[in-house]
């Protein structure tokens, strides 16, 4: 099993780097995202990620090229930006889930019914 959060973080950092959006998307996909599947993600985001995977493989490659590069080259800048935004949102959502899971147990206090305090005071000195 791979570190999904780490992969999404690395992809988001790659997308935030210098260069054209299509080049950054291609780099993020090739180096960090290509082996992530829809089922690896939370259900509400898996379908959008599957759409991106499909888009990354929809063009025919020319000799000496590959399908992913050809597909990204044929995308509009707006489409590439939309998929880059999806990756950043996925990372943010997953990082938020991990943060809540790691913080929540420490903040929980035992719940004591109010009636226990009221009956303790009613007993008098």
XYZ file of N, CA, C and O in Angstrom:
500
model
N 0.846 -1.188 0.000
C 0.000 0.000 0.000
C 0.884 1.242 0.000
O 1.944 1.254 0.593
N 0.450 2.263 -0.657
C 1.221 3.490 -0.740
C 0.624 4.557 0.167
O -0.503 4.448 0.631
N 1.392 5.601 0.408
C 0.966 6.711 1.254
C 0.170 7.694 0.405
O 0.738 8.547 -0.279
N -1.148 7.573 0.429
C -2.015 8.400 -0.400
C -1.855 9.874 -0.070
O -1.727 10.714 -0.961
N -1.838 10.195 1.199
C -1.695 11.591 1.608
C -0.364 12.165 1.133
O -0.304 13.290 0.625
N 0.696 11.395 1.263
C 2.018 11.845 0.811
C 2.068 12.048 -0.694
O 2.668 13.016 -1.187
N 1.432 11.162 -1.425
C 1.397 11.292 -2.885
C 0.624 12.534 -3.314
O 1.035 13.262 -4.205
N -0.519 12.753 -2.684
C -1.317 13.928 -3.029
C -0.603 15.220 -2.640
O -0.677 16.215 -3.357
N 0.102 15.198 -1.517
C 0.878 16.372 -1.119
C 1.970 16.656 -2.144
O 2.155 17.800 -2.576
N 2.705 15.632 -2.543
C 3.770 15.813 -3.530
C 3.206 16.312 -4.860
O 3.794 17.173 -5.519
N 2.046 15.794 -5.256
C 1.408 16.244 -6.496
C 0.993 17.705 -6.382
O 1.187 18.489 -7.319
N 0.417 18.076 -5.243
C -0.001 19.471 -5.043
C 1.203 20.405 -5.085
O 1.142 21.488 -5.675
N 2.304 19.994 -4.475
C 3.522 20.808 -4.516
C 4.072 20.909 -5.932
O 4.547 21.974 -6.346
N 3.991 19.837 -6.677
C 4.415 19.853 -8.071
C 3.555 20.817 -8.891
O 4.051 21.558 -9.729
N 2.266 20.813 -8.619
C 1.350 21.706 -9.334
C 1.576 23.165 -8.971
O 1.277 24.058 -9.760
N 2.110 23.417 -7.781
C 2.351 24.787 -7.333
C 3.680 25.341 -7.835
O 3.950 26.527 -7.662
N 4.485 24.508 -8.459
C 5.805 24.928 -8.914
C 5.751 25.796 -10.162
O 4.687 26.148 -10.662
N 6.924 26.128 -10.677
C 6.995 26.980 -11.863
C 6.663 26.210 -13.143
O 6.740 24.988 -13.181
N 6.304 26.939 -14.161
C 6.063 26.335 -15.462
C 4.619 26.431 -15.895
O 3.748 26.907 -15.167
N 4.373 25.966 -17.075
C 3.032 25.970 -17.660
C 2.159 24.956 -16.944
O 2.632 23.892 -16.535
N 0.890 25.249 -16.797
C -0.025 24.378 -16.056
C -0.066 22.966 -16.636
O -0.122 21.990 -15.893
N -0.002 22.839 -17.940
C -0.044 21.497 -18.540
C 1.214 20.707 -18.193
O 1.140 19.514 -17.915
N 2.358 21.365 -18.185
C 3.606 20.683 -17.811
C 3.578 20.259 -16.350
O 4.017 19.161 -16.000
N 3.048 21.116 -15.489
C 2.973 20.790 -14.062
C 1.995 19.642 -13.817
O 2.256 18.756 -13.005
N 0.862 19.657 -14.532
C -0.112 18.567 -14.395
C 0.484 17.249 -14.867
O 0.340 16.224 -14.203
N 1.173 17.277 -15.995
C 1.821 16.069 -16.505
C 2.838 15.535 -15.506
O 2.868 14.339 -15.212
N 3.640 16.401 -14.955
C 4.648 15.992 -13.970
C 3.984 15.410 -12.718
O 4.389 14.351 -12.227
N 2.959 16.085 -12.218
C 2.265 15.603 -11.014
C 1.644 14.236 -11.263
O 1.742 13.336 -10.425
N 1.029 14.072 -12.418
C 0.375 12.794 -12.723
C 1.404 11.674 -12.861
O 1.256 10.615 -12.247
N 2.428 11.913 -13.647
C 3.434 10.863 -13.897
C 4.192 10.444 -12.651
O 4.476 9.270 -12.450
N 4.560 11.404 -11.830
C 5.414 11.094 -10.687
C 4.657 10.737 -9.405
O 5.240 10.103 -8.517
N 3.397 11.157 -9.304
C 2.727 10.988 -8.015
C 1.317 10.387 -8.079
O 0.839 9.891 -7.066
N 0.645 10.478 -9.215
C -0.773 10.137 -9.233
C -1.153 8.935 -10.079
O -2.245 8.392 -9.911
N -0.300 8.510 -10.993
C -0.739 7.555 -12.007
C -1.163 6.190 -11.471
O -1.940 5.496 -12.114
N -0.727 5.804 -10.295
C -1.158 4.505 -9.778
C -2.258 4.617 -8.721
O -2.656 3.621 -8.119
N -2.787 5.822 -8.509
C -3.925 6.001 -7.616
C -5.195 5.695 -8.401
O -5.350 6.112 -9.540
N -6.087 4.972 -7.795
C -7.345 4.583 -8.442
C -8.523 5.229 -7.732
O -8.431 5.634 -6.579
N -9.636 5.263 -8.418
C -10.859 5.843 -7.877
C -11.199 5.241 -6.514
O -11.585 5.945 -5.581
N -11.038 3.949 -6.375
C -11.383 3.255 -5.135
C -10.477 3.634 -3.964
O -10.823 3.391 -2.805
N -9.313 4.230 -4.239
C -8.398 4.640 -3.178
C -8.856 5.915 -2.472
O -8.331 6.254 -1.416
N -9.810 6.613 -3.077
C -10.238 7.915 -2.584
C -11.611 7.849 -1.944
O -12.385 6.930 -2.217
N -11.937 8.848 -1.110
C -13.300 8.910 -0.575
C -14.313 8.956 -1.721
O -14.060 9.550 -2.774
N -15.446 8.325 -1.513
C -16.439 8.150 -2.578
C -16.837 9.447 -3.259
O -16.980 9.492 -4.479
N -16.992 10.527 -2.496
C -17.461 11.767 -3.093
C -16.438 12.407 -4.028
O -16.794 13.231 -4.870
N -15.179 12.038 -3.917
C -14.146 12.602 -4.787
C -13.634 11.587 -5.808
O -12.978 11.955 -6.769
N -13.914 10.324 -5.594
C -13.418 9.278 -6.484
C -13.892 9.424 -7.916
O -13.127 9.219 -8.860
N -15.150 9.791 -8.103
C -15.685 9.927 -9.457
C -15.001 11.056 -10.217
O -14.682 10.916 -11.406
N -14.745 12.166 -9.554
C -14.039 13.285 -10.207
C -12.616 12.872 -10.569
O -12.104 13.232 -11.639
N -11.978 12.102 -9.693
C -10.624 11.636 -9.987
C -10.642 10.659 -11.157
O -9.760 10.696 -12.018
N -11.643 9.796 -11.208
C -11.779 8.854 -12.328
C -11.953 9.612 -13.640
O -11.410 9.199 -14.675
N -12.675 10.715 -13.607
C -12.834 11.555 -14.794
C -11.474 12.095 -15.248
O -11.171 12.121 -16.438
N -10.655 12.503 -14.284
C -9.320 12.994 -14.625
C -8.469 11.875 -15.229
O -7.769 12.086 -16.222
N -8.526 10.686 -14.645
C -7.767 9.550 -15.178
C -8.177 9.282 -16.622
O -7.330 9.087 -17.493
N -9.474 9.299 -16.872
C -9.970 9.094 -18.234
C -9.432 10.180 -19.171
O -8.977 9.877 -20.285
N -9.478 11.418 -18.734
C -8.986 12.528 -19.561
C -7.490 12.402 -19.846
O -7.029 12.792 -20.919
N -6.753 11.840 -18.904
C -5.299 11.688 -19.074
C -4.950 10.556 -20.037
O -3.790 10.392 -20.396
N -5.943 9.800 -20.465
C -5.693 8.656 -21.357
C -6.584 8.655 -22.596
O -6.745 7.628 -23.236
N -7.152 9.772 -22.966
C -8.127 9.755 -24.057
C -7.555 10.057 -25.441
O -8.195 9.765 -26.432
N -6.374 10.606 -25.543
C -5.805 10.947 -26.852
C -4.948 9.803 -27.377
O -4.393 9.012 -26.611
N -4.845 9.742 -28.668
C -3.950 8.756 -29.293
C -2.543 9.328 -29.326
O -2.345 10.504 -29.636
N -1.600 8.488 -29.006
C -0.204 8.930 -28.992
C 0.399 8.827 -30.381
O 0.151 7.877 -31.118
N 1.199 9.813 -30.712
C 1.966 9.790 -31.948
C 3.224 8.955 -31.726
O 3.632 8.725 -30.584
N 3.872 8.507 -32.778
C 5.121 7.751 -32.602
C 6.139 8.571 -31.781
O 6.318 9.757 -32.009
N 6.723 7.900 -30.807
C 7.702 8.555 -29.947
C 7.071 9.324 -28.790
O 7.768 9.940 -28.004
N 5.769 9.321 -28.711
C 5.053 10.018 -27.646
C 4.319 8.981 -26.801
O 4.349 7.799 -27.089
N 3.670 9.423 -25.745
C 2.844 8.500 -24.965
C 1.458 9.097 -24.796
O 1.233 10.279 -25.041
N 0.527 8.261 -24.392
C -0.884 8.642 -24.299
C -1.091 9.797 -23.326
O -1.847 10.734 -23.612
N -0.450 9.756 -22.187
C -0.652 10.788 -21.179
C -0.156 12.140 -21.692
O -0.862 13.150 -21.594
N 1.023 12.180 -22.246
C 1.559 13.441 -22.780
C 0.656 13.974 -23.895
O 0.331 15.162 -23.932
N 0.224 13.109 -24.795
C -0.654 13.532 -25.885
C -1.989 14.039 -25.335
O -2.517 15.049 -25.821
N -2.514 13.382 -24.342
C -3.791 13.794 -23.755
C -3.692 15.148 -23.078
O -4.569 16.005 -23.244
N -2.636 15.358 -22.324
C -2.453 16.646 -21.646
C -2.229 17.747 -22.678
O -2.764 18.852 -22.547
N -1.469 17.455 -23.703
C -1.213 18.457 -24.746
C -2.523 18.905 -25.410
O -2.682 20.069 -25.742
N -3.470 17.992 -25.564
C -4.737 18.327 -26.224
C -5.748 18.989 -25.286
O -6.769 19.492 -25.737
N -5.483 18.995 -23.981
C -6.380 19.663 -23.033
C -6.306 21.172 -23.207
O -5.266 21.714 -23.572
N -7.405 21.820 -22.880
C -7.360 23.284 -22.802
C -6.667 23.664 -21.489
O -6.571 22.849 -20.563
N -6.206 24.888 -21.409
C -5.603 25.358 -20.159
C -6.626 25.330 -19.030
O -6.275 25.032 -17.884
N -7.878 25.624 -19.348
C -8.932 25.615 -18.336
C -9.163 24.197 -17.795
O -9.355 23.997 -16.598
N -9.154 23.217 -18.694
C -9.337 21.828 -18.257
C -8.167 21.387 -17.389
O -8.357 20.769 -16.330
N -6.946 21.713 -17.802
C -5.763 21.362 -17.008
C -5.823 22.041 -15.639
O -5.512 21.415 -14.619
N -6.258 23.287 -15.603
C -6.388 24.003 -14.327
C -7.451 23.365 -13.440
O -7.293 23.288 -12.220
N -8.537 22.910 -14.049
C -9.600 22.255 -13.282
C -9.079 20.967 -12.631
O -9.345 20.700 -11.462
N -8.307 20.188 -13.390
C -7.762 18.952 -12.820
C -6.694 19.251 -11.764
O -6.605 18.545 -10.753
N -5.913 20.286 -11.964
C -4.932 20.684 -10.950
C -5.658 21.091 -9.663
O -5.256 20.702 -8.559
N -6.738 21.837 -9.801
C -7.534 22.222 -8.638
C -8.122 21.018 -7.924
O -8.193 20.980 -6.692
N -8.540 20.029 -8.682
C -9.070 18.796 -8.095
C -8.020 18.124 -7.216
O -8.309 17.706 -6.096
N -6.802 18.041 -7.704
C -5.725 17.399 -6.943
C -5.466 18.161 -5.644
O -5.327 17.563 -4.575
N -5.446 19.476 -5.724
C -5.218 20.294 -4.525
C -6.374 20.113 -3.535
O -6.152 19.968 -2.332
N -7.612 20.089 -4.023
C -8.765 19.866 -3.140
C -8.709 18.478 -2.501
O -9.022 18.321 -1.311
N -8.321 17.478 -3.278
C -8.192 16.122 -2.729
C -7.168 16.094 -1.606
O -7.412 15.507 -0.549
N -6.031 16.718 -1.834
C -5.003 16.748 -0.799
C -5.517 17.487 0.440
O -5.362 17.003 1.568
N -6.142 18.632 0.233
C -6.666 19.402 1.363
C -7.703 18.623 2.154
O -7.703 18.631 3.388
N -8.594 17.943 1.445
C -9.624 17.167 2.108
C -9.000 16.019 2.908
O -9.341 15.805 4.067
N -8.067 15.307 2.308
C -7.443 14.186 2.986
C -6.603 14.660 4.175
O -6.633 14.043 5.244
N -5.889 15.758 4.005
C -5.102 16.306 5.114
C -6.022 16.740 6.244
O -5.707 16.532 7.423
N -7.173 17.315 5.913
C -8.142 17.704 6.931
C -8.691 16.513 7.681
O -8.872 16.557 8.903
N -8.966 15.420 6.966
C -9.457 14.204 7.617
C -8.416 13.644 8.575
O -8.740 13.246 9.692
N -7.160 13.627 8.140
C -6.094 13.119 9.007
C -5.919 14.012 10.233
O -5.716 13.527 11.338
N -6.024 15.310 10.030
C -5.863 16.241 11.145
C -6.979 16.058 12.171
O -6.724 15.966 13.365
N -8.218 15.969 11.684
C -9.345 15.781 12.599
C -9.236 14.459 13.344
O -9.535 14.378 14.525
N -8.789 13.433 12.655
C -8.665 12.121 13.298
C -7.582 12.134 14.369
O -7.717 11.481 15.400
N -6.519 12.896 14.147
C -5.432 12.916 15.123
C -5.715 13.863 16.285
O -5.207 13.670 17.376
N -6.549 14.867 16.090
C -6.832 15.844 17.131
C -8.055 15.468 17.948
O -8.081 15.651 19.148
N -9.061 14.931 17.331
C -10.341 14.690 17.993
C -10.222 13.866 19.277
O -10.784 14.262 20.297
N -9.508 12.748 19.294
C -9.470 11.956 20.531
C -8.869 12.707 21.715
O -9.261 12.495 22.834
N -7.962 13.630 21.469
C -7.348 14.365 22.570
C -8.295 15.409 23.152
O -8.145 15.802 24.287
N -9.226 15.881 22.365
C -10.122 16.938 22.827
C -11.392 16.409 23.485
O -12.165 17.187 24.007
N -11.615 15.124 23.438
C -12.828 14.566 24.023
C -12.685 14.486 25.538
O -11.688 14.017 26.069
N -13.710 14.958 26.221
C -13.747 14.869 27.676
C -14.914 13.974 28.054
O -15.928 13.952 27.372
N -14.805 13.284 29.141
C -15.929 12.429 29.531
C -17.156 13.292 29.824
O -17.051 14.374 30.395
N -18.285 12.809 29.404
C -19.535 13.516 29.638
C -20.114 13.039 30.956
O -20.320 11.841 31.170
N -20.362 13.986 31.845
C -20.949 13.674 33.141
C -22.352 14.275 33.143
O -22.509 15.471 32.906
N -23.362 13.482 33.395
C -24.731 14.006 33.385
C -24.904 15.123 34.414
O -24.374 15.051 35.529
N -25.645 16.138 34.028
C -25.903 17.274 34.905
C -26.610 16.833 36.191
O -26.361 17.373 37.266
N -27.444 15.837 36.084
C -28.183 15.376 37.270
C -27.235 14.859 38.358
O -27.520 14.988 39.544
N -26.095 14.342 37.981
C -25.135 13.861 38.975
C -24.627 15.028 39.811
O -24.492 14.917 41.025
N -24.374 16.178 39.172
C -23.907 17.352 39.905
C -25.018 17.935 40.778
O -24.782 18.371 41.890
N -26.229 17.933 40.256
C -27.358 18.501 41.005
C -27.658 17.655 42.243
O -27.937 18.197 43.305
N -27.592 16.340 42.122
C -27.868 15.496 43.289
C -26.753 15.567 44.288
O -26.968 15.466 45.480
N -25.548 15.829 43.851
C -24.425 15.969 44.780
C -24.581 17.239 45.601
O -24.302 17.253 46.796
N -25.088 18.322 44.978
C -25.290 19.577 45.703
C -26.497 19.489 46.635
O -26.545 20.130 47.674
N -27.496 18.694 46.258
C -28.724 18.603 47.051
C -28.485 17.902 48.383
O -29.231 18.078 49.338
N -27.449 17.113 48.468
C -27.175 16.364 49.693
C -26.786 17.271 50.851
O -26.942 16.919 51.988
N -26.304 18.435 50.560
C -25.963 19.396 51.616
C -24.653 19.061 52.281
O -24.062 18.008 52.065
N -24.221 19.956 53.224
C -22.958 19.729 53.930
C -23.030 18.734 55.028
O -23.914 18.270 55.556
